[in-house]
CSV table of C-alpha atoms in Angstrom, one decimal:
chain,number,residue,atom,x,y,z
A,1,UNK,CA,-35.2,-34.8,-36.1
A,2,UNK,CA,-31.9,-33.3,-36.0
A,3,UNK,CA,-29.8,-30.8,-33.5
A,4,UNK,CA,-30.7,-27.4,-33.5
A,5,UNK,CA,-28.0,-25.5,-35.3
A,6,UNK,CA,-25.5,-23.5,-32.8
A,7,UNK,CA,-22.1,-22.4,-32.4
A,8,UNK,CA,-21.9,-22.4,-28.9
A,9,UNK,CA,-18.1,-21.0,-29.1
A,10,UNK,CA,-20.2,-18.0,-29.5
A,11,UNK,CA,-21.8,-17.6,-26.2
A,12,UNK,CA,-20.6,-15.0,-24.5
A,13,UNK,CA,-18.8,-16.5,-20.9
A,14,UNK,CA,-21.5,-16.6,-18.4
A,15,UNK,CA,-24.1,-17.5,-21.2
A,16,UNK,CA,-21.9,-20.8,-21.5
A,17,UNK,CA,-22.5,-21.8,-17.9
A,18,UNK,CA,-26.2,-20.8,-18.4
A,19,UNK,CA,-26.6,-23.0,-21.4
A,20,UNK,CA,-25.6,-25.9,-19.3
A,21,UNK,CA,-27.4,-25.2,-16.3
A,22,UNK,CA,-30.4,-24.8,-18.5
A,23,UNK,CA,-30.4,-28.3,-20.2
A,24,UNK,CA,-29.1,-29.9,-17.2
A,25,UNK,CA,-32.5,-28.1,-15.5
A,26,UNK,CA,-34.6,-29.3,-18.3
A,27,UNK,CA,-33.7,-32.9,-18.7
A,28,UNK,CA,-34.4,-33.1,-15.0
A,29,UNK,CA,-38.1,-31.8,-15.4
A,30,UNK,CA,-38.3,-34.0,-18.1
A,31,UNK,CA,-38.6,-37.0,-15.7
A,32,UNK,CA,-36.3,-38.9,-18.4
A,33,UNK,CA,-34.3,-41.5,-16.7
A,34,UNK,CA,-30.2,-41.3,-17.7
A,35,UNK,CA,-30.1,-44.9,-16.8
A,36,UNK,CA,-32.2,-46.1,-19.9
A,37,UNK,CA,-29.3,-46.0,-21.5
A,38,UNK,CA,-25.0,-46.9,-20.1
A,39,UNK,CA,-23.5,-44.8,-22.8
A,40,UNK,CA,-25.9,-41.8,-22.4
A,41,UNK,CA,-25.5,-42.1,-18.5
A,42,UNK,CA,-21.9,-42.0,-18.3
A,43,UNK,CA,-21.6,-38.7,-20.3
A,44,UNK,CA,-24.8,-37.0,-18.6
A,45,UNK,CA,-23.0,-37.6,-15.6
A,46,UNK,CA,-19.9,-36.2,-16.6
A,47,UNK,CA,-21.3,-33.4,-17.9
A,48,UNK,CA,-23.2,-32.7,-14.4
A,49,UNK,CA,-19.7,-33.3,-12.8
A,50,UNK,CA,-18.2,-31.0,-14.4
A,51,UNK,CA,-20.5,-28.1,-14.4
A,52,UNK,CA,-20.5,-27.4,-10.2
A,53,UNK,CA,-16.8,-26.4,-10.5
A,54,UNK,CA,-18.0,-24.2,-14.2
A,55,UNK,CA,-20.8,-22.6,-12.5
A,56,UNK,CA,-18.3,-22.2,-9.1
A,57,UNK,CA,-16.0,-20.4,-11.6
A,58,UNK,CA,-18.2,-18.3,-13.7
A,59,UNK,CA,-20.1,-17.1,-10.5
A,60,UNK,CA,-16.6,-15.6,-9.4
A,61,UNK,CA,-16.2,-13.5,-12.6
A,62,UNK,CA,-19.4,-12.7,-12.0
A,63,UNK,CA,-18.6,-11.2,-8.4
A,64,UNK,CA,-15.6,-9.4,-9.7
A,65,UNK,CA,-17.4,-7.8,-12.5
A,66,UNK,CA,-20.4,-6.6,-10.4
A,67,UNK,CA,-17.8,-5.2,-7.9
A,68,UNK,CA,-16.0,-3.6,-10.9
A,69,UNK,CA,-19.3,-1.9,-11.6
A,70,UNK,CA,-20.2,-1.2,-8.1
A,71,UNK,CA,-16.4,0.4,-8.0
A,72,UNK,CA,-17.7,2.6,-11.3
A,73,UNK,CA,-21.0,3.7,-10.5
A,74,UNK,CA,-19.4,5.0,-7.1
A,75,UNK,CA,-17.0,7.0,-8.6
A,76,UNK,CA,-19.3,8.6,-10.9
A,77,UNK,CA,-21.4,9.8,-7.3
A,78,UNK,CA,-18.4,10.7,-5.7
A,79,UNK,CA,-17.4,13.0,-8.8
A,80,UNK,CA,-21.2,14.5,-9.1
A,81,UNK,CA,-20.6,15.4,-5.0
A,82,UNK,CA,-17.1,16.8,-5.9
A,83,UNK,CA,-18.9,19.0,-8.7
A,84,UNK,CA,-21.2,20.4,-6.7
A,85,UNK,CA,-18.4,21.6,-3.7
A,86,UNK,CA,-16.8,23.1,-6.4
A,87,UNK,CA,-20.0,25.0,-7.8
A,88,UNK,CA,-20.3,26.8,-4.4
A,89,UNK,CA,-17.2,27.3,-3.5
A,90,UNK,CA,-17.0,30.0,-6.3
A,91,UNK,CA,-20.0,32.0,-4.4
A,92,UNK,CA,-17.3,32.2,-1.4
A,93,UNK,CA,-16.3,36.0,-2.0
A,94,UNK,CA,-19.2,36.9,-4.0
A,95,UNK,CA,-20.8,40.6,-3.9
A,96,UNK,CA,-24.5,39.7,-3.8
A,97,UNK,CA,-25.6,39.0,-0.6
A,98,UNK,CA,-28.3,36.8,-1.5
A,99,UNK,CA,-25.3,34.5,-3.0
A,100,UNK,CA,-23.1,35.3,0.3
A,101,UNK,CA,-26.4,34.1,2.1
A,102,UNK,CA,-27.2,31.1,0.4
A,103,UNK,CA,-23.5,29.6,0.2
A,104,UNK,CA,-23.6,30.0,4.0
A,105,UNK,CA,-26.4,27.7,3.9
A,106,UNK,CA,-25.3,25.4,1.8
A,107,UNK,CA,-21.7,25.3,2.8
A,108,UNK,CA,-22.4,24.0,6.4
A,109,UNK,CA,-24.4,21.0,5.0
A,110,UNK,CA,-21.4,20.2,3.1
A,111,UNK,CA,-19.3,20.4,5.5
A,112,UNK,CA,-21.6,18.2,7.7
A,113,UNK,CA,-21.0,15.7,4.9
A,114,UNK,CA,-17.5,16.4,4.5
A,115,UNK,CA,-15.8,12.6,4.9
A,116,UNK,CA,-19.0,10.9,3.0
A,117,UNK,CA,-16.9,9.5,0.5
A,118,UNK,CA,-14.8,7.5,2.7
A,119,UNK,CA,-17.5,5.7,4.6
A,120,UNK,CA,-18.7,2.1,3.7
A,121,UNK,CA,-21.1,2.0,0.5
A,122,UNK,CA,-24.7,1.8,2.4
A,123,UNK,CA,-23.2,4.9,4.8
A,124,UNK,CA,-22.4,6.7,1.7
A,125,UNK,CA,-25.3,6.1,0.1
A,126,UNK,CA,-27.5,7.4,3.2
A,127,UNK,CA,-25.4,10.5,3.4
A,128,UNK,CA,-26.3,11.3,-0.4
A,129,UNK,CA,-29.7,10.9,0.3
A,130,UNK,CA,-29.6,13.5,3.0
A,131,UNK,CA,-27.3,15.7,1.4
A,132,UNK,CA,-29.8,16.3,-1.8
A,133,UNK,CA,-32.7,16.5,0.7
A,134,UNK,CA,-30.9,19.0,2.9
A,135,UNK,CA,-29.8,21.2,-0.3
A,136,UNK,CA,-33.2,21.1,-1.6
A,137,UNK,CA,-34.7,21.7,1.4
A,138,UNK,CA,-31.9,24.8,2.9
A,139,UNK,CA,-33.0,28.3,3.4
A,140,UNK,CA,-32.7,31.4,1.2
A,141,UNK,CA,-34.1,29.1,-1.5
A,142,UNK,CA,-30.2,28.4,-1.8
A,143,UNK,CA,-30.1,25.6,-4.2
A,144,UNK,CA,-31.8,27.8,-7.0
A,145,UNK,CA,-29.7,31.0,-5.5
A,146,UNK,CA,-26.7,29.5,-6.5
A,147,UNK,CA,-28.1,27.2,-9.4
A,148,UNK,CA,-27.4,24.0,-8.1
A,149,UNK,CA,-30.4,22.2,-9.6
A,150,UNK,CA,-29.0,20.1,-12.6
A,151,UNK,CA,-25.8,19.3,-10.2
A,152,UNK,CA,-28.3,17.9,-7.3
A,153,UNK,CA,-30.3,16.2,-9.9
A,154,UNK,CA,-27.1,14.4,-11.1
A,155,UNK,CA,-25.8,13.3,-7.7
A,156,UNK,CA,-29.6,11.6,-7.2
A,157,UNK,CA,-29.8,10.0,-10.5
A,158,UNK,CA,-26.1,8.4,-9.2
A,159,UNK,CA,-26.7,7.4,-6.0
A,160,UNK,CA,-29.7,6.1,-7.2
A,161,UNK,CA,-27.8,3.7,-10.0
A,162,UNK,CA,-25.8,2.8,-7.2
A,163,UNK,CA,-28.5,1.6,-5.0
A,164,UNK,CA,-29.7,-0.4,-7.6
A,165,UNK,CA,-26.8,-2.6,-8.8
A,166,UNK,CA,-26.0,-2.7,-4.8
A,167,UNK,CA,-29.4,-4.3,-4.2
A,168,UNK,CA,-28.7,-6.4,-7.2
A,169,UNK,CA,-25.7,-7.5,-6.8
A,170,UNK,CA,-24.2,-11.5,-6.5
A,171,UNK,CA,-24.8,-12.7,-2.8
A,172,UNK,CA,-21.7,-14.9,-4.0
A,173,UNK,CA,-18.3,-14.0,-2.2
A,174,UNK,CA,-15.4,-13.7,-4.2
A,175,UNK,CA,-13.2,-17.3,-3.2
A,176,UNK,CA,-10.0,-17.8,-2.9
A,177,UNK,CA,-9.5,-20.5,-5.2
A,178,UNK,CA,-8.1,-19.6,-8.8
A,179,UNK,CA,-9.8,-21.4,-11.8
A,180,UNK,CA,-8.2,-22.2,-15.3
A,181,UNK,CA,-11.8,-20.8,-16.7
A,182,UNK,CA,-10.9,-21.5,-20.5
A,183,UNK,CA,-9.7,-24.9,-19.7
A,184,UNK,CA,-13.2,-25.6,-17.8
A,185,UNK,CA,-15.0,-24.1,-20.4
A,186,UNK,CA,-13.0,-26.1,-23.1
A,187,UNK,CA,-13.6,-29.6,-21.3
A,188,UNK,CA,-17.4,-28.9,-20.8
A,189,UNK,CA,-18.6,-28.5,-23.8
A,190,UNK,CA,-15.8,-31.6,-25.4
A,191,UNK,CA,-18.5,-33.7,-23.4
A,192,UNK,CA,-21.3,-31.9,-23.9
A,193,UNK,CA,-20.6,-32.0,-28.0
A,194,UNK,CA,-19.9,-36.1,-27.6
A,195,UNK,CA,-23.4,-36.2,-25.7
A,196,UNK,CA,-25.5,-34.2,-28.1
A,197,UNK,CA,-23.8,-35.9,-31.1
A,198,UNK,CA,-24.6,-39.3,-29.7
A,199,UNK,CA,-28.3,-38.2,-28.6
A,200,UNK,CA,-28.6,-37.1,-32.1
A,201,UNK,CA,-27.5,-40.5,-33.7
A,202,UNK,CA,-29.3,-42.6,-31.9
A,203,UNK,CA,-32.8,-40.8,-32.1
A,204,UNK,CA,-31.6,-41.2,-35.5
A,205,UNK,CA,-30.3,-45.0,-35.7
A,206,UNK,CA,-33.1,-46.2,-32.8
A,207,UNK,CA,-36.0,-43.9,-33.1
A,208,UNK,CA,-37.3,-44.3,-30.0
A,209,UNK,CA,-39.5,-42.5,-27.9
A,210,UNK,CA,-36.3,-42.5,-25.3
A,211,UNK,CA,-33.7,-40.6,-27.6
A,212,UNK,CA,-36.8,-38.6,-29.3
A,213,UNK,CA,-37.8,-36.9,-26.4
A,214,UNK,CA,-34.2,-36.5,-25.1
A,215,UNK,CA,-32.8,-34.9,-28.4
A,216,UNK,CA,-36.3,-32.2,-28.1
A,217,UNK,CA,-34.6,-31.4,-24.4
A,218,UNK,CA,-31.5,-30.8,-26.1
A,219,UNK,CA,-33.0,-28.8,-28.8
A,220,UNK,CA,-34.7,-26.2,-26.7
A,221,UNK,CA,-31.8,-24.6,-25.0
A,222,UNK,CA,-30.1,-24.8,-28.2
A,223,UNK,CA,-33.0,-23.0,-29.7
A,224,UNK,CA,-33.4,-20.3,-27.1
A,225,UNK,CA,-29.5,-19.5,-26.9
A,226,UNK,CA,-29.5,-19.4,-30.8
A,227,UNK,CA,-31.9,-17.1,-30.8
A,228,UNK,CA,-29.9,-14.8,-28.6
A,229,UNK,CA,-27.1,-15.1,-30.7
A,230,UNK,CA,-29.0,-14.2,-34.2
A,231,UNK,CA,-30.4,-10.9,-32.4
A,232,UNK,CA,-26.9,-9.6,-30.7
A,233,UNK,CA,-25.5,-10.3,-34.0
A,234,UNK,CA,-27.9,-8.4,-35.6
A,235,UNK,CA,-27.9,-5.4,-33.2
A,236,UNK,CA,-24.3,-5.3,-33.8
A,237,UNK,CA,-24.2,-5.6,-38.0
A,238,UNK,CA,-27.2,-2.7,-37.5
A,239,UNK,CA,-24.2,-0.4,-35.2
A,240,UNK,CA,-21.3,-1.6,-37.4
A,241,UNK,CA,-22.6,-2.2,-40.9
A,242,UNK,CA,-19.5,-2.3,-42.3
A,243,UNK,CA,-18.2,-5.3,-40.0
């Protein structure tokens, strides 16, 4: 039996502290015992050592790209309620007095709403929510009056993306403390090659039922992260065929 074939230089940044996590997670519910063997014990617990602060560090780019996102997505809100002051503000002068009428209507509940933008994200996202059901719900059937539809439909669908990565996002907080994250990354996986190497040669050399079932732990993550690998590489020769 031999190691499962991987580059893991390939993995993308938070798939490399994954890939540890996940064989470090496995060879525990293996029940395997580090201490059958010195060598293989000093290098399993370096490599356990060394992946708290990986994981620490990895979980902070983590933070900063979900806030990043969170940053994004409100924008996008914030523009789709900008769009739709500016679609009735046009109806200010107009000469149809169904249009006079329904921006009346609809220009106090925007005015109601008129700071939303600058209140804390879940006060925000509350005021959307009543915004689109008071526009939807204002006399003189003003939303279709002044064809508003598509714009209201637009601010939902991003107030509701918002709510979702805000209910998904990292309970971690952002820390203070700065990390060298390709050094990490670098020393990691120097001991984690030395350890699958020398888990490979002596399942090899010993042929035991020790290094056997130890090399199948190391083999499965290997597996599962090469197989991630194979399809996003394929995905992207499929959008770039001539890459």
């Amino acid at each position: 039996m031999k190691l499962y074939p991987i580059s893991v230089s390939r993995l993308q940044i938070l798939e490399s502290g994954q890939f540890i996590t996940n064989l470090i997670a496995d060879y525990v519910k293996s029940r395997l015992d580090p201490a059958t063997d010195a060598e293989y014990k000093s290098q399993y617990e370096a490599l356990t050592t060394l992946s708290t602060p990986y994981n620490d560090a990895l979980n902070q780019i983590k933070a900063q790209k979900e806030t990043e996102e969170l940053m994004n997505l409100d924008t996008l809100r914030d523009q789709s309620l900008s769009t739709i002051r500016r679609a009735v503000s046009v109806f200010e002068y107009s000469r149809d007095a169904r249009e006079v009428s329904a921006y009346k209507e609809v220009a106090i509940i925007l005015r109601k709403y008129s700071d939303i933008e600058r209140a804390n994200y879940p006060a925000e996202t509350l005021g959307i929510d009543k915004v689109v059901a008071e526009i939807r719900g204002a006399k003189e059937n003003a939303m279709d009056v002044l064809q508003l539809d598509k714009h209201v439909d637009l601010l939902e669908e991003d107030n509701a993306a918002f709510k979702a990565k805000f209910a998904d996002r990292s309970s971690d907080v952002i820390s203070s403390v700065s990390y060298d994250v390709k050094t990490m990354r670098k020393e990691i996986f120097e001991v984690y090659n030395t350890l699958a190497e020398y888990v490979a040669l002596m399942a090899k050399i010993k042929n035991d039922a020790y290094f056997l079932d130890t090399l199948k732990v190391f083999n499965y993550s290997r597996e599962y992260f090469a197989d991630i690998l194979a399809r996003r590489e394929g995905i992207n020769k499929k959008n770039n065929p001539k890459t």
